[in-house]
């Protein structure tokens, strides 16, 4: 297949049809490209836009991000999910300030040495911000290329993406492939009739564009059950901060623990084990269940509301970096997971309705 025809058709279409996204301001700023590419992982552009604009208003430069506290960074990220992305951005910004004077390195290999920057992100920054001839392959690019060449699987897809890159405008070409996958060559019902590559596309010629690439065999995602205690005393609620490393690291949560199978640990035993408080005599109200889907598992939380008369100091912080009473009016300032925000809404509704 003629690479030049693909390049010309795709770039012409991109120039006329690309969305005016806030990270596409000219000249391209490497920091804005980097932040947008990290935010866009696993997240749609329309969701990312308000987060990106708030982030840039608060952390307009690598330097500003490096000087911020992790708590503030996580707070700005709250609701976007996959919080390791925010922690890695923060660590990488400090690395860039210390080792590169605040300017991102231009080469993909140097970019890949930064925390959280993999092959995809390094290729995107190097090509889009620095016009380097480096390929990118995300879900959209994979789908477009598999269809264009009628490939059932994505073996050698990176080499194929690299072979198609033009000498000039490699970054625009990468963005154009991603944009085509997002707007035209969609997973279901691709809009072949308006596609700039329709005359070159092998899957369309075969009459079965949706058959490419072949679906991956899905494995069932495991279910994790957690019990949660919203412990309220007067005008404060007891909160635990998760350790910086690991899933949802650095975020705050209501005192919780996974229920093993069979679930032998009572709520009071769990609270005792995690924070060293005896809540066995406190009245407990069942608030209900919340459900949340992560990439590798589904989470179901059973949520209880407990009222204490006083605010005893926690004597243990098993599995938490910090445990402390937080005033109810200060809770909105803490970085919580989306699931914990839902838990708080449930608790507030019941507390408001209480006589
Ligand atoms: S012609 Fe259809 S299947 Fe082929 S790249 Fe375009 S939208 Fe995708």
Coordinates of C-alpha atoms and ligand atoms in Angstrom, one line a residue:
X1 CA 0.0 0.0 0.0
X2 CA 1.2 3.5 -0.9
X3 CA 2.4 5.2 2.3
X4 CA 2.3 8.6 0.7
X5 CA -1.3 8.3 -0.3
X6 CA -2.2 7.4 3.3
X7 CA -0.1 10.3 4.7
X8 CA -1.6 12.9 2.3
X9 CA -5.2 11.8 2.7
X10 CA -5.0 11.6 6.5
X11 CA -3.2 14.9 7.0
X12 CA -5.5 16.7 4.7
X13 CA -8.5 15.4 6.6
X14 CA -6.9 16.2 10.0
X15 CA -6.2 19.8 9.0
X16 CA -9.8 20.3 8.1
X17 CA -11.5 18.3 10.8
X18 CA -9.4 18.2 14.0
X19 CA -11.2 19.2 17.2
X20 CA -10.1 22.5 18.7
X21 CA -9.0 20.9 22.0
X22 CA -7.3 23.1 24.6
X23 CA -4.0 21.2 24.5
X24 CA -3.7 21.9 20.7
X25 CA -2.7 25.5 21.1
X26 CA 0.1 26.5 18.7
X27 CA 3.1 26.4 19.1
X28 CA 2.7 23.1 20.9
X29 CA 3.9 23.3 24.5
X30 CA 5.7 20.0 25.6
X31 CA 4.3 20.3 29.1
X32 CA 0.7 20.7 27.9
X33 CA 1.1 17.8 25.5
X34 CA 2.5 15.6 28.3
X35 CA -0.3 16.4 30.8
X36 CA -3.0 16.0 28.1
X37 CA -1.6 12.6 27.0
X38 CA -1.5 11.3 30.6
X39 CA -5.0 12.6 31.3
X40 CA -6.4 11.0 28.1
X41 CA -5.2 7.5 29.0
X42 CA -8.4 5.5 29.7
X43 CA -10.4 8.7 29.6
X44 CA -12.4 10.5 26.9
X45 CA -11.5 13.9 25.7
X46 CA -14.8 15.6 26.8
X47 CA -14.2 14.4 30.3
X48 CA -10.6 15.5 30.3
X49 CA -11.2 19.1 29.1
X50 CA -12.4 20.7 32.4
X51 CA -9.7 18.8 34.4
X52 CA -7.0 20.0 31.9
X53 CA -8.1 23.6 32.1
X54 CA -8.2 23.6 35.9
X55 CA -4.9 21.9 36.1
X56 CA -3.2 24.4 33.7
X57 CA -4.7 27.3 35.7
X58 CA -3.2 25.9 38.9
X59 CA 0.0 24.3 37.6
X60 CA 0.9 26.3 34.4
X61 CA 4.5 25.0 34.2
X62 CA 6.5 22.0 35.1
X63 CA 8.1 24.2 37.9
X64 CA 4.7 25.0 39.4
X65 CA 3.7 21.3 39.4
X66 CA 7.0 20.3 41.0
X67 CA 6.6 22.8 43.8
X68 CA 3.0 21.7 44.7
X69 CA 2.3 19.2 47.5
X70 CA 1.2 15.7 46.6
X71 CA -2.1 16.3 48.4
X72 CA -2.9 19.3 46.2
X73 CA -2.0 17.4 43.1
X74 CA -4.3 14.5 44.0
X75 CA -7.0 16.9 44.9
X76 CA -6.8 18.4 41.4
X77 CA -7.0 14.9 39.9
X78 CA -9.9 13.9 42.1
X79 CA -12.6 12.1 39.9
X80 CA -10.3 11.3 36.9
X81 CA -9.4 7.9 38.3
X82 CA -6.2 5.9 38.0
X83 CA -4.4 8.1 40.5
X84 CA -1.0 6.7 39.9
X85 CA -1.0 8.9 36.8
X86 CA -1.2 12.0 39.0
X87 CA 1.5 10.8 41.4
X88 CA 3.8 9.9 38.5
X89 CA 3.3 13.3 36.9
X90 CA 4.2 15.0 40.2
X91 CA 7.4 12.8 40.6
X92 CA 8.4 13.3 37.0
X93 CA 7.9 17.1 37.2
X94 CA 10.4 17.1 40.2
X95 CA 12.8 15.0 38.2
X96 CA 12.6 17.3 35.2
X97 CA 13.2 20.4 37.3
X98 CA 16.2 18.7 39.1
X99 CA 17.8 17.1 36.1
X100 CA 16.7 19.2 33.1
X101 CA 16.1 22.6 34.5
X102 CA 12.4 22.4 34.0
X103 CA 12.4 21.6 30.3
X104 CA 11.3 18.2 29.1
X105 CA 13.9 16.2 27.2
X106 CA 13.3 15.9 23.5
X107 CA 14.3 12.3 22.8
X108 CA 11.8 9.4 23.4
X109 CA 14.4 7.3 25.2
X110 CA 15.0 10.1 27.8
X111 CA 11.3 10.7 28.1
X112 CA 10.7 7.0 28.9
X113 CA 13.1 7.3 31.8
X114 CA 10.5 9.6 33.6
X115 CA 8.1 8.1 36.1
X116 CA 4.9 7.0 34.4
X117 CA 6.1 7.7 30.9
X118 CA 5.8 4.5 28.8
X119 CA 6.4 3.9 25.1
X120 CA 3.1 5.5 24.1
X121 CA 3.4 8.7 26.1
X122 CA 7.1 9.2 25.1
X123 CA 6.2 8.7 21.5
X124 CA 3.4 11.2 21.7
X125 CA 5.4 13.9 23.4
X126 CA 8.5 13.4 21.2
X127 CA 6.5 13.5 17.9
X128 CA 3.8 16.1 18.7
X129 CA 5.9 18.5 20.8
X130 CA 9.3 18.0 19.2
X131 CA 8.4 16.7 15.7
X132 CA 10.5 13.5 16.2
X133 CA 9.7 10.6 14.0
X134 CA 8.5 8.3 16.7
X135 CA 5.3 6.2 16.4
X136 CA 2.4 6.0 18.9
X137 CA 0.0 3.1 19.2
X138 CA -3.1 3.4 21.4
X139 CA -6.4 1.6 21.1
X140 CA -7.6 4.0 18.3
X141 CA -4.4 3.6 16.3
X142 CA -4.4 -0.2 16.7
X143 CA -8.0 -0.4 15.4
X144 CA -7.4 1.9 12.4
X145 CA -4.3 0.2 11.3
X146 CA -5.7 -3.3 11.7
X147 CA -8.7 -2.3 9.6
X148 CA -6.6 -0.4 7.0
X149 CA -4.5 -3.5 6.4
X150 CA -7.2 -6.1 7.3
X151 CA -5.1 -7.6 10.1
X152 CA -6.8 -9.8 12.6
X153 CA -4.2 -9.3 15.3
X154 CA -1.8 -6.5 16.2
X155 CA 1.5 -8.3 15.9
X156 CA 4.2 -5.9 14.8
X157 CA 1.7 -3.0 15.0
X158 CA 4.5 -0.6 16.4
X159 CA 6.7 -1.4 13.4
X160 CA 3.8 -0.8 11.0
X161 CA 3.0 2.5 12.7
X162 CA 6.6 3.6 12.4
X163 CA 6.8 2.6 8.7
X164 CA 3.9 4.9 7.9
X165 CA 5.3 8.0 9.5
X166 CA 6.1 10.9 7.2
X167 CA 9.4 12.7 7.4
X168 CA 7.7 16.0 7.9
X169 CA 4.8 16.4 10.4
X170 CA 5.1 13.0 12.2
X171 CA 3.4 14.4 15.2
X172 CA 0.4 15.6 13.2
X173 CA 0.2 12.2 11.5
X174 CA 0.1 10.4 14.9
X175 CA -2.6 12.7 16.1
X176 CA -4.5 12.3 12.9
X177 CA -4.6 8.5 13.3
X178 CA -5.8 8.8 16.8
X179 CA -8.4 11.4 15.8
X180 CA -9.7 9.2 13.0
X181 CA -10.1 6.3 15.4
X182 CA -12.0 8.6 17.8
X183 CA -14.3 10.3 15.3
X184 CA -14.7 8.1 12.2
X185 CA -13.2 4.6 12.5
X186 CA -15.0 3.9 15.8
X187 CA -15.2 0.4 17.4
X188 CA -18.8 -0.1 16.3
X189 CA -20.4 1.3 13.1
X190 CA -17.3 2.9 11.6
X191 CA -18.3 5.8 9.3
X192 CA -16.5 4.4 6.2
X193 CA -18.5 6.6 3.8
X194 CA -16.9 9.8 5.1
X195 CA -13.4 8.2 5.9
X196 CA -10.5 9.8 4.1
X197 CA -8.9 6.3 3.8
X198 CA -11.9 4.5 2.4
X199 CA -10.3 3.9 -1.0
X200 CA -7.2 2.5 0.6
X201 CA -8.8 0.4 3.3
X202 CA -8.6 -3.4 3.0
X203 CA -11.2 -4.1 5.7
X204 CA -13.7 -1.9 3.9
X205 CA -12.9 -3.6 0.6
X206 CA -13.6 -6.9 2.3
X207 CA -17.0 -5.5 3.4
X208 CA -16.4 -6.4 7.1
X209 CA -14.6 -3.4 8.8
X210 CA -15.9 -4.3 12.2
X211 CA -14.4 -7.8 12.0
X212 CA -10.9 -6.2 12.4
X213 CA -9.1 -6.6 14.7
X214 CA -10.5 -9.9 16.0
X215 CA -11.9 -9.4 19.5
X216 CA -9.6 -10.3 22.3
X217 CA -10.7 -13.2 24.5
X218 CA -12.2 -11.6 27.6
X219 CA -11.5 -13.0 31.0
X220 CA -14.0 -12.4 33.8
X221 CA -13.0 -9.7 36.2
X222 CA -12.9 -10.8 39.9
X223 CA -15.2 -9.3 42.5
X224 CA -13.7 -7.6 45.6
X225 CA -15.9 -7.1 48.6
X226 CA -15.1 -4.4 51.1
X227 CA -16.8 -3.2 54.3
X228 CA -16.6 0.5 55.2
X229 CA -17.3 2.3 58.5
X230 CA -18.2 6.0 58.3
X231 CA -17.4 6.9 61.9
X232 CA -18.9 10.2 63.0
X233 CA -18.5 11.9 66.3
X234 CA -19.8 15.5 66.7
X235 CA -18.6 17.6 63.9
X236 CA -15.9 15.2 62.6
X237 CA -15.5 12.0 60.8
X238 CA -12.6 9.5 61.1
X239 CA -10.5 9.2 57.9
X240 CA -7.5 7.1 56.8
X241 CA -5.0 8.1 54.1
X242 CA -3.8 5.3 51.9
X243 CA 0.0 4.8 51.6
X244 CA 1.6 6.8 48.8
X245 CA 2.5 3.7 46.8
X246 CA -0.1 1.3 45.4
X247 CA -3.7 1.5 44.2
X248 CA -5.3 4.9 44.9
X249 CA -2.1 5.9 46.8
X250 CA -2.2 9.1 48.9
X251 CA -6.0 9.3 48.7
X252 CA -8.2 9.5 51.8
X253 CA -11.0 7.0 52.6
X254 CA -13.5 6.1 55.2
X255 CA -12.2 3.2 57.4
X256 CA -12.4 0.2 55.2
X257 CA -11.1 -3.3 54.7
X258 CA -11.5 -6.1 52.2
X259 CA -13.9 -8.9 53.2
X260 CA -12.2 -12.2 52.8
X261 CA -14.1 -15.2 51.8
X262 CA -15.7 -16.3 54.1
X263 CA -16.3 -12.9 55.7
X264 CA -15.4 -13.7 59.3
X265 CA -14.4 -10.3 60.5
X266 CA -17.1 -8.1 62.0
X267 CA -17.3 -4.4 61.4
X268 CA -16.1 -3.7 64.9
X269 CA -13.2 -6.1 64.6
X270 CA -12.2 -4.5 61.4
X271 CA -12.2 -1.0 62.9
X272 CA -10.3 -2.3 65.9
X273 CA -7.7 -3.9 63.7
X274 CA -7.2 -0.9 61.5
X275 CA -7.3 2.1 63.8
X276 CA -7.3 0.6 67.3
X277 CA -10.8 1.9 68.4
X278 CA -13.4 -0.1 70.2
X279 CA -16.7 0.7 68.4
X280 CA -18.6 -2.5 69.4
X281 CA -21.1 -0.5 71.5
X282 CA -21.7 2.2 68.9
X283 CA -25.1 2.1 67.1
X284 CA -24.5 1.1 63.5
X285 CA -26.8 1.9 60.5
X286 CA -26.5 0.0 57.3
X287 CA -26.3 2.7 54.5
X288 CA -26.2 0.2 51.6
X289 CA -23.8 -0.9 48.9
X290 CA -21.7 1.0 46.3
X291 CA -20.3 -0.6 43.2
X292 CA -17.3 0.5 41.2
X293 CA -15.5 -1.0 38.2
X294 CA -11.7 -0.9 38.0
X295 CA -9.6 -2.2 35.1
X296 CA -8.8 -5.5 36.8
X297 CA -11.6 -6.0 39.3
X298 CA -15.1 -4.9 40.4
X299 CA -15.5 -3.4 43.9
X300 CA -18.6 -3.8 46.0
X301 CA -18.6 -1.9 49.3
X302 CA -21.0 -2.5 52.2
X303 CA -21.2 0.8 54.0
X304 CA -22.2 1.4 57.7
X305 CA -22.6 4.6 59.6
X306 CA -21.4 4.6 63.2
X307 CA -22.0 7.4 65.7
X308 CA -19.6 7.9 68.6
X309 CA -20.1 10.2 71.6
X310 CA -16.5 11.4 71.7
X311 CA -13.5 11.6 69.3
X312 CA -11.0 9.1 70.8
X313 CA -7.5 9.3 69.3
X314 CA -6.8 6.4 67.0
X315 CA -4.2 4.1 68.6
X316 CA -3.2 2.3 65.4
X317 CA -3.0 3.0 61.6
X318 CA -2.8 -0.5 60.2
X319 CA -2.3 -0.2 56.4
X320 CA -2.8 3.6 56.5
X321 CA -0.2 6.4 56.2
X322 CA -2.3 8.6 58.5
X323 CA -5.5 8.3 60.4
X324 CA -7.2 11.4 61.8
X325 CA -10.5 13.1 62.7
X326 CA -11.5 15.5 59.9
X327 CA -14.1 18.3 60.4
X328 CA -17.1 17.7 58.3
X329 CA -16.8 21.1 56.7
X330 CA -13.2 20.4 55.7
X331 CA -14.0 17.0 54.1
X332 CA -14.5 18.6 50.6
X333 CA -10.9 19.7 50.6
X334 CA -9.6 16.1 51.0
X335 CA -8.7 14.1 47.9
X336 CA -11.2 11.2 48.0
X337 CA -11.8 8.4 45.6
X338 CA -15.0 8.6 43.5
X339 CA -16.3 5.6 45.5
X340 CA -15.6 7.4 48.8
X341 CA -17.4 10.5 47.6
X342 CA -20.4 8.4 46.8
X343 CA -20.1 6.9 50.3
X344 CA -20.1 10.4 51.8
X345 CA -23.3 11.3 49.9
X346 CA -25.0 8.3 51.2
X347 CA -24.0 9.1 54.8
X348 CA -24.9 12.8 54.5
X349 CA -28.4 11.9 53.2
X350 CA -29.0 9.6 56.2
X351 CA -27.5 12.1 58.7
X352 CA -29.7 14.9 57.3
X353 CA -32.8 12.8 57.6
X354 CA -32.0 11.7 61.2
X355 CA -34.2 13.4 63.9
Ligands
LIG1 S1 -12.7 2.9 5.6 FE1 -13.9 2.4 7.4 S2 -12.8 0.7 8.4 FE2 -11.4 1.6 6.9 S3 -10.2 3.1 8.1 FE3 -11.9 4.2 7.3 S4 -13.6 4.1 8.8 FE4 -12.0 2.5 9.3

